[in-house]
Short mmCIF file of C-alpha atoms and ligand atoms in Angstrom, two decimals:
data_model
loop_
_atom_site.label_atom_id
_atom_site.label_comp_id
_atom_site.label_asym_id
_atom_site.label_seq_id
_atom_site.Cartn_x
_atom_site.Cartn_y
_atom_site.Cartn_z
CA MET A 1 114.33 103.25 115.14
CA ARG A 2 114.11 100.49 112.51
CA SER A 3 110.55 99.29 111.88
CA GLU A 4 109.83 95.70 110.80
CA PRO A 5 109.72 95.41 107.01
CA THR A 6 106.18 94.72 105.62
CA VAL A 7 105.60 92.37 102.73
CA THR A 8 102.40 92.90 100.75
CA ILE A 9 101.56 90.35 98.14
CA LEU A 10 99.41 91.52 95.21
CA ASP A 11 97.66 89.26 92.69
CA ASP A 12 99.63 90.22 89.60
CA PRO A 13 102.05 92.94 88.18
CA GLU A 14 99.14 95.27 87.42
CA ALA A 15 97.83 95.07 91.02
CA MET A 16 101.41 95.55 92.32
CA ALA A 17 101.84 98.64 90.14
CA ASP A 18 98.55 99.98 91.41
CA ALA A 19 99.55 99.41 95.05
CA ALA A 20 102.86 101.17 94.36
CA ALA A 21 101.12 104.09 92.76
CA ARG A 22 98.81 104.39 95.72
CA LEU A 23 101.82 104.30 98.05
CA VAL A 24 103.47 107.13 96.16
CA VAL A 25 100.23 109.21 96.24
CA ASP A 26 99.88 108.72 99.98
CA ALA A 27 103.54 109.40 100.73
CA ALA A 28 103.38 112.55 98.60
CA ALA A 29 100.27 113.87 100.35
CA GLU A 30 101.78 113.29 103.75
CA ALA A 31 105.18 114.81 102.88
CA ILE A 32 103.68 117.90 101.21
CA THR A 33 101.31 118.47 104.12
CA VAL A 34 104.02 118.16 106.72
CA ARG A 35 107.11 119.54 104.90
CA GLY A 36 105.78 121.39 101.91
CA ARG A 37 107.42 119.12 99.36
CA PHE A 38 107.76 115.40 98.44
CA THR A 39 111.23 114.07 97.63
CA LEU A 40 111.18 110.82 95.64
CA ALA A 41 113.99 108.64 94.22
CA LEU A 42 112.83 106.76 91.16
CA ALA A 43 113.85 103.18 90.50
CA GLY A 44 115.20 102.07 87.11
CA GLY A 45 114.87 98.84 85.18
CA ARG A 46 111.58 97.52 83.71
CA THR A 47 109.38 96.78 86.74
CA PRO A 48 108.60 100.40 87.86
CA ALA A 49 107.39 101.50 84.38
CA ALA A 50 103.87 100.17 85.09
CA THR A 51 103.73 102.15 88.33
CA TYR A 52 104.96 105.31 86.58
CA ALA A 53 102.32 104.89 83.88
CA LYS A 54 99.62 104.64 86.59
CA LEU A 55 100.92 107.79 88.28
CA ALA A 56 100.78 109.60 84.93
CA ALA A 57 97.08 108.77 84.38
CA PRO A 58 93.85 109.40 86.27
CA PRO A 59 92.92 108.88 89.06
CA TYR A 60 96.45 108.96 90.57
CA ARG A 61 97.76 111.74 88.32
CA ASP A 62 95.24 114.19 89.75
CA GLN A 63 95.86 113.12 93.33
CA VAL A 64 99.48 114.32 93.38
CA ASP A 65 100.49 117.97 93.86
CA TRP A 66 103.22 117.75 91.21
CA ALA A 67 104.31 121.35 91.74
CA HIS A 68 105.71 120.21 95.06
CA VAL A 69 107.36 116.97 93.97
CA TRP A 70 111.12 116.70 93.61
CA ALA A 71 112.21 113.65 91.63
CA PHE A 72 115.66 112.10 91.90
CA PHE A 73 117.11 108.81 90.60
CA GLY A 74 118.38 105.82 92.57
CA ASP A 75 120.85 105.03 89.86
CA GLU A 76 121.68 105.47 86.21
CA ARG A 77 123.38 103.48 83.49
CA ALA A 78 126.46 104.85 81.69
CA VAL A 79 124.40 105.96 78.70
CA PRO A 80 122.91 109.28 77.43
CA PRO A 81 119.39 110.28 78.52
CA ASP A 82 117.90 109.31 75.14
CA HIS A 83 119.42 105.81 75.15
CA PRO A 84 117.03 102.80 75.34
CA GLU A 85 118.80 101.65 78.46
CA SER A 86 118.55 104.96 80.23
CA ASN A 87 116.59 104.97 83.52
CA TYR A 88 115.96 108.65 83.04
CA ARG A 89 114.48 107.97 79.54
CA MET A 90 112.16 105.24 80.92
CA ALA A 91 110.94 107.51 83.76
CA HIS A 92 110.64 110.52 81.44
CA GLU A 93 108.56 108.59 78.89
CA ALA A 94 106.32 106.81 81.41
CA LEU A 95 105.87 109.62 83.91
CA LEU A 96 107.92 112.82 83.96
CA SER A 97 106.84 114.01 80.51
CA ARG A 98 103.16 113.38 81.37
CA VAL A 99 102.82 115.24 84.69
CA PRO A 100 103.28 118.95 85.56
CA ILE A 101 106.36 118.47 87.70
CA PRO A 102 108.63 121.58 87.25
CA ARG A 103 111.65 120.66 85.18
CA THR A 104 113.87 122.33 87.76
CA GLN A 105 112.62 119.71 90.25
CA VAL A 106 113.75 116.74 88.20
CA TRP A 107 117.34 115.81 89.07
CA ARG A 108 118.94 113.63 86.46
CA ILE A 109 122.15 111.65 86.97
CA ARG A 110 124.53 112.35 84.09
CA GLY A 111 125.22 108.76 83.24
CA GLU A 112 126.70 109.75 79.91
CA ALA A 113 129.57 111.66 81.58
CA GLU A 114 133.08 110.51 80.46
CA ASP A 115 134.31 110.98 83.98
CA ALA A 116 131.96 108.90 86.18
CA GLU A 117 133.64 109.95 89.41
CA ALA A 118 133.07 113.58 88.53
CA ALA A 119 129.43 112.86 87.64
CA ALA A 120 128.97 111.11 90.98
CA ALA A 121 130.45 114.06 92.80
CA GLU A 122 128.26 116.39 90.77
CA TYR A 123 125.08 114.48 91.76
CA ALA A 124 126.20 114.35 95.35
CA LYS A 125 126.59 118.12 95.27
CA ALA A 126 123.13 118.50 93.69
CA LEU A 127 121.64 116.32 96.43
CA ALA A 128 123.34 118.43 99.10
CA GLU A 129 122.00 121.62 97.53
CA ALA A 130 118.45 120.17 97.15
CA PHE A 131 118.40 118.99 100.78
CA GLY A 132 120.53 121.72 102.31
CA THR A 133 122.90 119.14 103.78
CA ARG A 134 126.47 119.87 104.78
CA ARG A 135 129.56 117.65 104.35
CA GLY A 136 128.98 114.37 106.27
CA GLU A 137 125.20 114.86 106.51
CA LEU A 138 122.77 112.61 104.64
CA PRO A 139 119.76 113.73 102.58
CA ARG A 140 116.54 112.17 103.93
CA LEU A 141 114.36 111.30 100.93
CA ASP A 142 110.65 110.91 101.71
CA LEU A 143 110.40 107.81 99.52
CA VAL A 144 112.88 105.63 97.62
CA LEU A 145 111.58 103.23 95.03
CA LEU A 146 113.86 100.22 94.34
CA GLY A 147 113.76 97.21 92.11
CA LEU A 148 115.40 93.85 92.77
CA GLY A 149 117.77 92.02 90.41
CA VAL A 150 117.80 88.21 90.26
CA ASP A 151 121.28 88.33 91.82
CA GLY A 152 119.97 90.38 94.75
CA HIS A 153 121.29 93.72 93.55
CA THR A 154 119.26 96.87 93.95
CA ALA A 155 119.82 100.29 92.45
CA SER A 156 123.36 99.71 91.15
CA LEU A 157 124.58 98.03 94.31
CA PHE A 158 125.81 94.68 93.00
CA PRO A 159 127.12 91.59 94.87
CA GLY A 160 130.85 91.96 95.42
CA SER A 161 130.92 95.68 94.55
CA PRO A 162 133.24 97.80 96.67
CA VAL A 163 130.48 100.46 96.64
CA LEU A 164 128.62 98.27 99.19
CA ARG A 165 131.22 99.32 101.71
CA GLU A 166 130.74 103.06 101.04
CA VAL A 167 129.89 104.75 104.32
CA PHE A 168 130.48 108.41 103.58
CA ARG A 169 129.77 109.38 99.96
CA THR A 170 126.09 109.70 98.92
CA VAL A 171 126.62 108.90 95.27
CA ALA A 172 129.18 106.53 93.75
CA ALA A 173 130.43 105.53 90.37
CA VAL A 174 130.19 101.75 89.88
CA HIS A 175 133.11 100.65 87.72
CA ALA A 176 132.57 97.57 85.48
CA GLY A 177 134.80 94.86 86.77
CA ALA A 178 135.56 91.16 86.90
CA ALA A 179 132.32 90.38 88.77
CA ALA A 180 130.36 91.33 85.63
CA ILE A 181 129.36 94.56 87.26
CA PRO A 182 128.18 97.11 84.69
CA GLN A 183 129.39 100.74 84.55
CA ARG A 184 126.76 102.69 86.56
CA LEU A 185 126.20 105.60 88.94
CA THR A 186 124.25 104.88 92.12
CA LEU A 187 122.99 106.31 95.43
CA THR A 188 124.86 104.54 98.20
CA LEU A 189 123.50 102.54 101.10
CA PRO A 190 123.81 105.44 103.60
CA VAL A 191 121.40 107.51 101.51
CA LEU A 192 118.97 104.62 101.03
CA ASN A 193 119.06 103.88 104.75
CA ALA A 194 118.49 107.55 105.64
CA ALA A 195 115.20 107.59 103.78
CA ALA A 196 111.85 107.95 105.52
CA ARG A 197 110.47 105.10 103.50
CA VAL A 198 111.91 102.54 101.03
CA ALA A 199 109.63 100.45 98.83
CA PHE A 200 110.87 97.51 96.78
CA LEU A 201 108.72 96.78 93.76
CA VAL A 202 109.12 93.16 92.68
CA ALA A 203 107.12 91.21 90.10
CA GLY A 204 107.50 88.10 88.04
CA ALA A 205 108.30 84.41 88.64
CA GLU A 206 111.95 85.03 87.80
CA LYS A 207 112.27 86.91 91.12
CA ALA A 208 110.81 84.08 93.29
CA LYS A 209 114.21 82.49 94.00
CA VAL A 210 116.01 85.68 94.98
CA LEU A 211 113.07 86.82 97.09
CA LYS A 212 113.20 83.51 98.96
CA THR A 213 116.97 83.82 99.36
CA LEU A 214 116.49 87.31 100.80
CA LEU A 215 113.36 87.05 102.93
CA VAL A 216 113.38 83.36 104.02
CA GLU A 217 117.06 82.43 104.02
CA ARG A 218 118.09 86.02 104.95
CA ALA A 219 121.09 85.93 102.70
CA LEU A 220 123.24 89.02 102.93
CA LEU A 221 122.71 90.11 99.38
CA PRO A 222 122.91 93.83 98.58
CA ALA A 223 119.17 94.36 98.81
CA ALA A 224 119.33 92.87 102.38
CA LEU A 225 121.54 95.83 103.34
CA VAL A 226 118.73 98.24 102.68
CA SER A 227 117.25 98.86 106.10
CA PRO A 228 116.15 102.45 106.80
CA GLU A 229 117.45 103.42 110.27
CA HIS A 230 114.56 105.72 111.02
CA GLY A 231 112.07 104.76 108.37
CA GLN A 232 109.81 102.13 106.88
CA LEU A 233 110.80 99.28 104.56
CA VAL A 234 108.00 98.01 102.33
CA TRP A 235 108.00 95.12 99.90
CA LEU A 236 105.33 95.19 97.22
CA VAL A 237 105.49 91.82 95.53
CA ASP A 238 103.22 90.05 93.08
CA ARG A 239 102.06 86.48 93.67
CA ALA A 240 104.43 84.98 91.09
CA ALA A 241 107.49 86.54 92.78
CA ALA A 242 106.16 85.53 96.20
CA ALA A 243 105.64 81.86 95.25
CA LEU A 244 108.44 80.57 97.42
CA LEU A 245 107.72 82.67 100.50
CA THR A 246 106.17 80.91 103.48
CA ALA A 247 103.44 82.30 105.71
CA ALA A 248 106.07 83.72 108.10
CA GLU A 249 107.38 86.18 105.49
CA ARG A 250 103.95 87.34 104.41
CA ARG A 251 103.68 89.81 107.23
C1 LIG B 1 118.52 99.33 87.03
C2 LIG B 1 117.92 99.24 88.43
C3 LIG B 1 118.08 97.85 88.93
C4 LIG B 1 116.71 97.17 88.71
C5 LIG B 1 116.85 95.69 88.87
C6 LIG B 1 115.51 94.99 88.52
O1 LIG B 1 119.09 100.38 86.74
O2 LIG B 1 118.34 98.39 86.30
O3 LIG B 1 118.36 100.17 89.26
O4 LIG B 1 118.46 97.75 90.26
O5 LIG B 1 115.79 97.68 89.66
O6 LIG B 1 117.88 95.24 88.00
O7 LIG B 1 115.26 95.27 87.18
P1 LIG B 1 113.86 94.82 86.46
O8 LIG B 1 112.77 95.64 87.13
O9 LIG B 1 114.01 95.20 85.02
O10 LIG B 1 113.71 93.39 86.71
#
């Protein structure tokens, strides 16, 4: 059963990062208590870095049972893991190298692979093994963190991308094409919508227009297609990004 999305507006990027870190800590405690582990898909881009840095430092660092955390990625660029554009590198530097999460529980997407389709299939197989899912079944992540692009993309689900129509595969290669779509690898909408909880982390005045387009005008941008079927959808937004929202959206 779909629950109504919640939109929480925080004073500034630092407060938003703090709220996001708190959400991760709470989701981890609940999942580990109930299921013995916490499965998390990390977002890429710049915004989440502040949240990851908070999770890597006291007090939040010491409130997560890292030995029972399994970290996945929502998407990856077509670059090696040490490249400045790598989502893995950003998460590794800000968080994964600073907390005692077992290396065997960090599942990197091989963005650097020559054969992107093979890398997508490889990650899909890794997800199936990690979640014990069979062909046609979807992994249910405890929490998926997502960012929001100014064009309404999220993960590597871009406007006009054929990957938006993917209903079976869990991971897809995003081929650079006419619509200025970059070469990427991404979790697909079925996986995002199978999650127990999805949290968008949005900060900065440059996101105000797309947030209005999404939440007020309800445009069918890729981020609007993220709607967990049996889970929670949470927007953590700073005041600058929320500037064009009316009272109705600030639920
Ligand atoms: C990526 C992300 C992408 C990101 C948005 C927002 O690989 O870049 O998956 O979806 O979340 O582009 O990026 P910023 O947080 O840098 O604005």
